[in-house]
Short mmCIF file of C-alpha atoms in Angstrom, two decimals:
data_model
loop_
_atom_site.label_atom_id
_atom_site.label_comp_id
_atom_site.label_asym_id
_atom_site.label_seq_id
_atom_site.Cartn_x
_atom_site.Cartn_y
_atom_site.Cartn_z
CA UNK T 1025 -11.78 13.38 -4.83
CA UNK T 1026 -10.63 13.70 -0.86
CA UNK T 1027 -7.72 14.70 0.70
CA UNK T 1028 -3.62 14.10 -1.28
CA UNK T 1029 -1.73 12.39 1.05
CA UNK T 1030 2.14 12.42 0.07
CA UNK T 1031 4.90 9.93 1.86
CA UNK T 1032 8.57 11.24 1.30
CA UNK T 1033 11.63 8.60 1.85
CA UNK T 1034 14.95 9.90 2.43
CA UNK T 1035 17.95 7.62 2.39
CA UNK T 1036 20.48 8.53 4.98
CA UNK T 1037 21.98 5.19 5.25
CA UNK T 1038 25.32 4.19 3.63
CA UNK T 1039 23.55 2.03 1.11
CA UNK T 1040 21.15 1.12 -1.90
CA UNK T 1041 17.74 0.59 -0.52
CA UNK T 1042 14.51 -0.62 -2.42
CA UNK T 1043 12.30 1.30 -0.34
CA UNK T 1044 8.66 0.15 0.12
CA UNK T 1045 5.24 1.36 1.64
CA UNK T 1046 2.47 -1.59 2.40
CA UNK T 1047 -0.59 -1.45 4.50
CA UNK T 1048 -1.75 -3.77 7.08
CA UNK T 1049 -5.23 -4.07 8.52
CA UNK T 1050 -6.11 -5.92 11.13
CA UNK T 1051 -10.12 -5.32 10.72
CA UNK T 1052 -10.14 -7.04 7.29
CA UNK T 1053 -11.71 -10.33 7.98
CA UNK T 1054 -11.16 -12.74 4.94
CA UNK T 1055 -9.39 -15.16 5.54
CA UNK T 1056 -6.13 -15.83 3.58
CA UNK T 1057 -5.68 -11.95 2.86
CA UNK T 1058 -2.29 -10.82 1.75
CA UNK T 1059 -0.39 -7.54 2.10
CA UNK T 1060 1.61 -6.51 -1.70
CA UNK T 1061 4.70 -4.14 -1.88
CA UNK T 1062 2.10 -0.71 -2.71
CA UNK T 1063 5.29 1.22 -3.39
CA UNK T 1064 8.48 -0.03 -4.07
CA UNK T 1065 11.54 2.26 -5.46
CA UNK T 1066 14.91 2.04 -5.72
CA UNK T 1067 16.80 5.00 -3.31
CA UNK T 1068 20.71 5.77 -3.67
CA UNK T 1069 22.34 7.53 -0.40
CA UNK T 1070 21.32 11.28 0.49
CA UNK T 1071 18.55 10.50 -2.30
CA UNK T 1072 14.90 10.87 -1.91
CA UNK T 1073 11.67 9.89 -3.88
CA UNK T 1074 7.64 10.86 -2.48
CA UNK T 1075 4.56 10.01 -3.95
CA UNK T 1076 0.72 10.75 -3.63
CA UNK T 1077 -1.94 8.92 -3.03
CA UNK T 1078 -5.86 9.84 -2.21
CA UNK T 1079 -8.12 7.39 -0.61
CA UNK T 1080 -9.97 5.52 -3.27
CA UNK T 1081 -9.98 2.12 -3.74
CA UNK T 1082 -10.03 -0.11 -6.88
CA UNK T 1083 -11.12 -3.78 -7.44
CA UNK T 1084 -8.28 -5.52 -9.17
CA UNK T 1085 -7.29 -9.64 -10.15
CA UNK T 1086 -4.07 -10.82 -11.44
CA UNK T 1087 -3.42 -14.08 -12.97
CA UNK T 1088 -0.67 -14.90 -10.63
CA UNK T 1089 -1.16 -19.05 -9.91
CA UNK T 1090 -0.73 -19.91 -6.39
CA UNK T 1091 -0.36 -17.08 -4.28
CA UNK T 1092 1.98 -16.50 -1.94
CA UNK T 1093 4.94 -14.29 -0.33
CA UNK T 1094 7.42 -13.63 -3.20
CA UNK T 1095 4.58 -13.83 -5.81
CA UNK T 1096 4.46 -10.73 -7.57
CA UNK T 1097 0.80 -9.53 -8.16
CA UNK T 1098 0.12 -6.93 -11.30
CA UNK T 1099 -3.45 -5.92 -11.68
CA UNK T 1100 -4.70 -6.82 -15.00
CA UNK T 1101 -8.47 -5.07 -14.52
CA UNK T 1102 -8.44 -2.04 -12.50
CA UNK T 1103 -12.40 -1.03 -11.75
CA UNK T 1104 -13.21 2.23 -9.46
CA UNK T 1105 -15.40 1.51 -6.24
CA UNK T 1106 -16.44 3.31 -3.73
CA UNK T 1107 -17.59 2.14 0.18
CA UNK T 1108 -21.03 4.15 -0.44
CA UNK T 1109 -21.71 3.02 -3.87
CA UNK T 1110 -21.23 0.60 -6.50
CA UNK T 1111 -19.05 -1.54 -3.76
CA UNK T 1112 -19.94 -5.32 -4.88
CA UNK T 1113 -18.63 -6.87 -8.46
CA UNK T 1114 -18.71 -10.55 -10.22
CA UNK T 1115 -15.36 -12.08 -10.76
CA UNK T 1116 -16.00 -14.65 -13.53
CA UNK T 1117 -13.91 -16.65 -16.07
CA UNK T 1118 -15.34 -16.56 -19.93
CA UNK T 1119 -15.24 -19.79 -22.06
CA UNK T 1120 -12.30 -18.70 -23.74
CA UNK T 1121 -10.56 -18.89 -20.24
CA UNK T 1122 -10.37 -15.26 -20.42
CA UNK T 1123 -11.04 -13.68 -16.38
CA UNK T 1124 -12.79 -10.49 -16.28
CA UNK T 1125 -15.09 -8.25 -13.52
CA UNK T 1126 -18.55 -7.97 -14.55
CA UNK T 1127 -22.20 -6.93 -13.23
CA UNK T 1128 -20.73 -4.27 -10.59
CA UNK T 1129 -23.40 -2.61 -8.18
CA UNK T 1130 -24.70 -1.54 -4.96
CA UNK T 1131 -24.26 -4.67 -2.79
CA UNK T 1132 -24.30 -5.46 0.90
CA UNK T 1133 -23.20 -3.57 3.94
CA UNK T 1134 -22.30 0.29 3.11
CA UNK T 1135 -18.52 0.07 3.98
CA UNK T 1136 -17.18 -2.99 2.92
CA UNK T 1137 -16.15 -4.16 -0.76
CA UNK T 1138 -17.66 -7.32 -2.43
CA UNK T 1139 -15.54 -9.49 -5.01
CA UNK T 1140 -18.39 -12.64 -5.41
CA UNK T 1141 -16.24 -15.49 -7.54
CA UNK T 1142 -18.69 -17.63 -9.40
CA UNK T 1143 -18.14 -21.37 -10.00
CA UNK T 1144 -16.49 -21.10 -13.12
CA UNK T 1145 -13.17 -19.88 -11.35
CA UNK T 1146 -10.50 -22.62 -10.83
CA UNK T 1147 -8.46 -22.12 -7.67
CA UNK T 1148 -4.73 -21.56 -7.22
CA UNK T 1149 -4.62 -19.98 -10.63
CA UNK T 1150 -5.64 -16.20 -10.13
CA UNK T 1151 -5.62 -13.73 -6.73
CA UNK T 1152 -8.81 -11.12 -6.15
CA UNK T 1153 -8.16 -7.85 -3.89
CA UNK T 1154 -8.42 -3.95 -3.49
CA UNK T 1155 -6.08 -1.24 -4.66
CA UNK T 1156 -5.98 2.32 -3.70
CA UNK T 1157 -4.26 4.41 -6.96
CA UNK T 1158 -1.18 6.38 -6.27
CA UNK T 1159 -0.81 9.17 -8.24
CA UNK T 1160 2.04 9.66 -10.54
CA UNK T 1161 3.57 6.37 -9.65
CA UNK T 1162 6.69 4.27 -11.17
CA UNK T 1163 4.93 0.93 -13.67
CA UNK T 1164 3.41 -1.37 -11.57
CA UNK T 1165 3.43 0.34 -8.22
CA UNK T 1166 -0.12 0.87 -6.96
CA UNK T 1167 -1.66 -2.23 -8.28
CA UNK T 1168 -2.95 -3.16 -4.95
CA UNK T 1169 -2.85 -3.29 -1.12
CA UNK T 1170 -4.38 -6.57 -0.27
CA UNK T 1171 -5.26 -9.78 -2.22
CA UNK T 1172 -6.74 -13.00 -1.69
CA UNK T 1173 -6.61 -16.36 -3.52
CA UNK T 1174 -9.41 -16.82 -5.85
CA UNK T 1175 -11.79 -19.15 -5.20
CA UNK T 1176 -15.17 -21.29 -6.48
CA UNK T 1177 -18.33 -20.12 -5.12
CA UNK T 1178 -16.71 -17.68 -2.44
CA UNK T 1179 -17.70 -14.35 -1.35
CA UNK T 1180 -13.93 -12.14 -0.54
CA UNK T 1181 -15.06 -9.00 1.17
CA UNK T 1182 -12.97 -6.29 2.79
CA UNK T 1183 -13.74 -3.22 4.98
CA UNK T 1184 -10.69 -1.16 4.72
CA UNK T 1185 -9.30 0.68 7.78
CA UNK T 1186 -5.37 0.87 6.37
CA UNK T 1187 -2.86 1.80 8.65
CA UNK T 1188 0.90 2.51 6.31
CA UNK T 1189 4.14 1.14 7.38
CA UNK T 1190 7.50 1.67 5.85
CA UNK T 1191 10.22 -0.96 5.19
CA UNK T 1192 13.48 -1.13 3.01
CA UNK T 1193 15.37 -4.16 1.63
CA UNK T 1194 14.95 -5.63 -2.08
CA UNK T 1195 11.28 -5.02 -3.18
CA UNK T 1196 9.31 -4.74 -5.77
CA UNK T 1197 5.91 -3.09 -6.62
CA UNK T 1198 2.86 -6.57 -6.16
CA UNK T 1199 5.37 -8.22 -4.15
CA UNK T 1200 3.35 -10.43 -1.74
CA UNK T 1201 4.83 -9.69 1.14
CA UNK T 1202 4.65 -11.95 4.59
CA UNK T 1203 4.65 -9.03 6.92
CA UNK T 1204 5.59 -11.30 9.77
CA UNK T 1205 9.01 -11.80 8.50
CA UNK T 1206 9.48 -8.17 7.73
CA UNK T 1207 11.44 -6.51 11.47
CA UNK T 1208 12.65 -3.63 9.89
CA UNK T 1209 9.77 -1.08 9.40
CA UNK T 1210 7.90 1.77 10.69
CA UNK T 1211 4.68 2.76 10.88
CA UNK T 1212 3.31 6.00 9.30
CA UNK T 1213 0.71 8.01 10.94
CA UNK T 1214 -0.83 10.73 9.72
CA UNK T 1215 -2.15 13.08 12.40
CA UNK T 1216 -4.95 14.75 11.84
CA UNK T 1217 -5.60 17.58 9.10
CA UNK T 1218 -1.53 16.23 8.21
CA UNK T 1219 -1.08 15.31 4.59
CA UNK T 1220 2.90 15.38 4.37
CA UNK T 1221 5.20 12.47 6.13
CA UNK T 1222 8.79 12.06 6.26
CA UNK T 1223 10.22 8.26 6.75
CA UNK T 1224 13.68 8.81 7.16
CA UNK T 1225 16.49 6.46 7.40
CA UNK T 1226 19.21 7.31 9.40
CA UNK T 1227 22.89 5.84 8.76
CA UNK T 1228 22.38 3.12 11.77
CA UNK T 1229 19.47 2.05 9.25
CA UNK T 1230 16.90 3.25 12.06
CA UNK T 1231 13.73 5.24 10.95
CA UNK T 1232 12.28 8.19 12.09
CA UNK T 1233 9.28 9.48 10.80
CA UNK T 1234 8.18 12.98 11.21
CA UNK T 1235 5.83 15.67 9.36
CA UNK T 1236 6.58 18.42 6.70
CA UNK T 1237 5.34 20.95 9.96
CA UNK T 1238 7.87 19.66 12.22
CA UNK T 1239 10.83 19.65 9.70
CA UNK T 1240 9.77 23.50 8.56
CA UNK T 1241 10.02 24.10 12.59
CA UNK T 1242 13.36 22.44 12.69
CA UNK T 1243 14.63 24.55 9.78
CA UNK T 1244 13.74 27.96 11.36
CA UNK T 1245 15.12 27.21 14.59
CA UNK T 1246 17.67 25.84 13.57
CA UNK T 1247 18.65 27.00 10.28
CA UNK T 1248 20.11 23.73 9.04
CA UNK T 1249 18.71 21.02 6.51
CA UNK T 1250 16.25 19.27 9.17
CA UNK T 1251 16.16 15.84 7.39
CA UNK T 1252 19.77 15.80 8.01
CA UNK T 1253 20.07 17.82 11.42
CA UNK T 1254 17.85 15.30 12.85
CA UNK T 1255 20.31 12.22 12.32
CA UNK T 1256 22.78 14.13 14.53
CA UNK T 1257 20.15 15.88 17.23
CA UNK T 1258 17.02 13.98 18.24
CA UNK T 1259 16.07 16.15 20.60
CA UNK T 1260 15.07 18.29 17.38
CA UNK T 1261 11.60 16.51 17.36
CA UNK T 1262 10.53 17.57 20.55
#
């Protein structure tokens, strides 16, 4: 197991939020790849909710028809992989229709994730991707991070380098999202040997995103609830 990463939301704003984490990646290569709501949850006003993730990654299909944004994807085969090991599996569909993984092993570069769709798999009809599990998670959230439409005969293959942005609106875990259309978001960096982030949304619906570290040092100076101290004094973060 690595390193627990945990993402808090707080919801400073004056209304109901779905809040939602995706990734993007702009080294994944496929073509046709797809970004899903990883984490979507309701938030009420001065309400928060975190969760956990570490930094494994899943294959996963859904049988979702003809993918695109709006589609909701929900992983019905969840198999562990691993960028140094077992990181190539079949994607096949059985006589009786039925789609499954099979035959998973070592395949290809060290680094990248194989899905190889044989001929028997009709297109428009299911979506192929990776997932990376969140721990603890509401149903359906964490049932993958990007997807592609299945196809005859192809090869989808994806080299992960996520980065994690933040967005609010009406979400729900799968969503496909079309992250072009989305303008109000943030991006989440973790710096290095940091494992807790704050997105917070402020009252003018603005984030600000900030570590556990720098909210303990804004409590001790300070001695007021940072979260909240910071929507009145910015200057806090410096």
């Amino acid at each position: 197991m690595g390193d627990t990463y945990t993402l808090t939301f707080i919801n400073n704003s004056q209304n109901n939020w779905d809040f939602c984490c995706y990734q993007e990646d702009p080294n994944i290569s496929t073509q046709d790849v797809m970004s899903l709501a990883w984490f979507a949850f309701p938030v009420a006003p001065t309400t928060s909710v975190s969760f956990s993730w570490t930094i494994n990654y899943q294959f996963v299909w859904s049988q979702t028809g003809k993918l695109g944004a709006g589609v909701r994807f929900s992983a019905s085969q969840k198999w562990d992989t691993s960028l140094t090991g077992k990181n190539g599996v079949d994607f096949t569909r059985k006589p009786n229709q039925a789609f499954t993984f099979q035959n998973q092993m070592p395949f290809g570069d060290q680094g990248t994730l194989y899905i190889n769709q044989d001929g028997t798999i009709p297109s428009d009809t299911a979506a192929v991707g990776i997932n990376m599990g969140i721990e603890g998670a509401p149903p359906g959230a964490g049932t993958g991070t990007f997807v592609v439409p299945a196809q005859p005969n192809i090869t989808a293959s994806f080299s992960p380098h996520p980065t994690y942005w933040v967005t609010f609106g009406q979400y729900t875990p799968g969503q496909v999202l079309d992250i072009q259309q989305i303008t109000q978001k943030a991006q989440v960096e973790f710096p290095v040997n940091v494992y807790d982030m704050y997105a917070i949304l402020g009252p003018d619906n603005k984030w600000t995103v900030t570590s556990q570290q720098t909210l303990n040092r804004i409590f001790l100076e300070s001695g007021r609830d940072a979260p909240h101290a910071l929507l009145t004094d910015a200057s806090l973060l410096k």
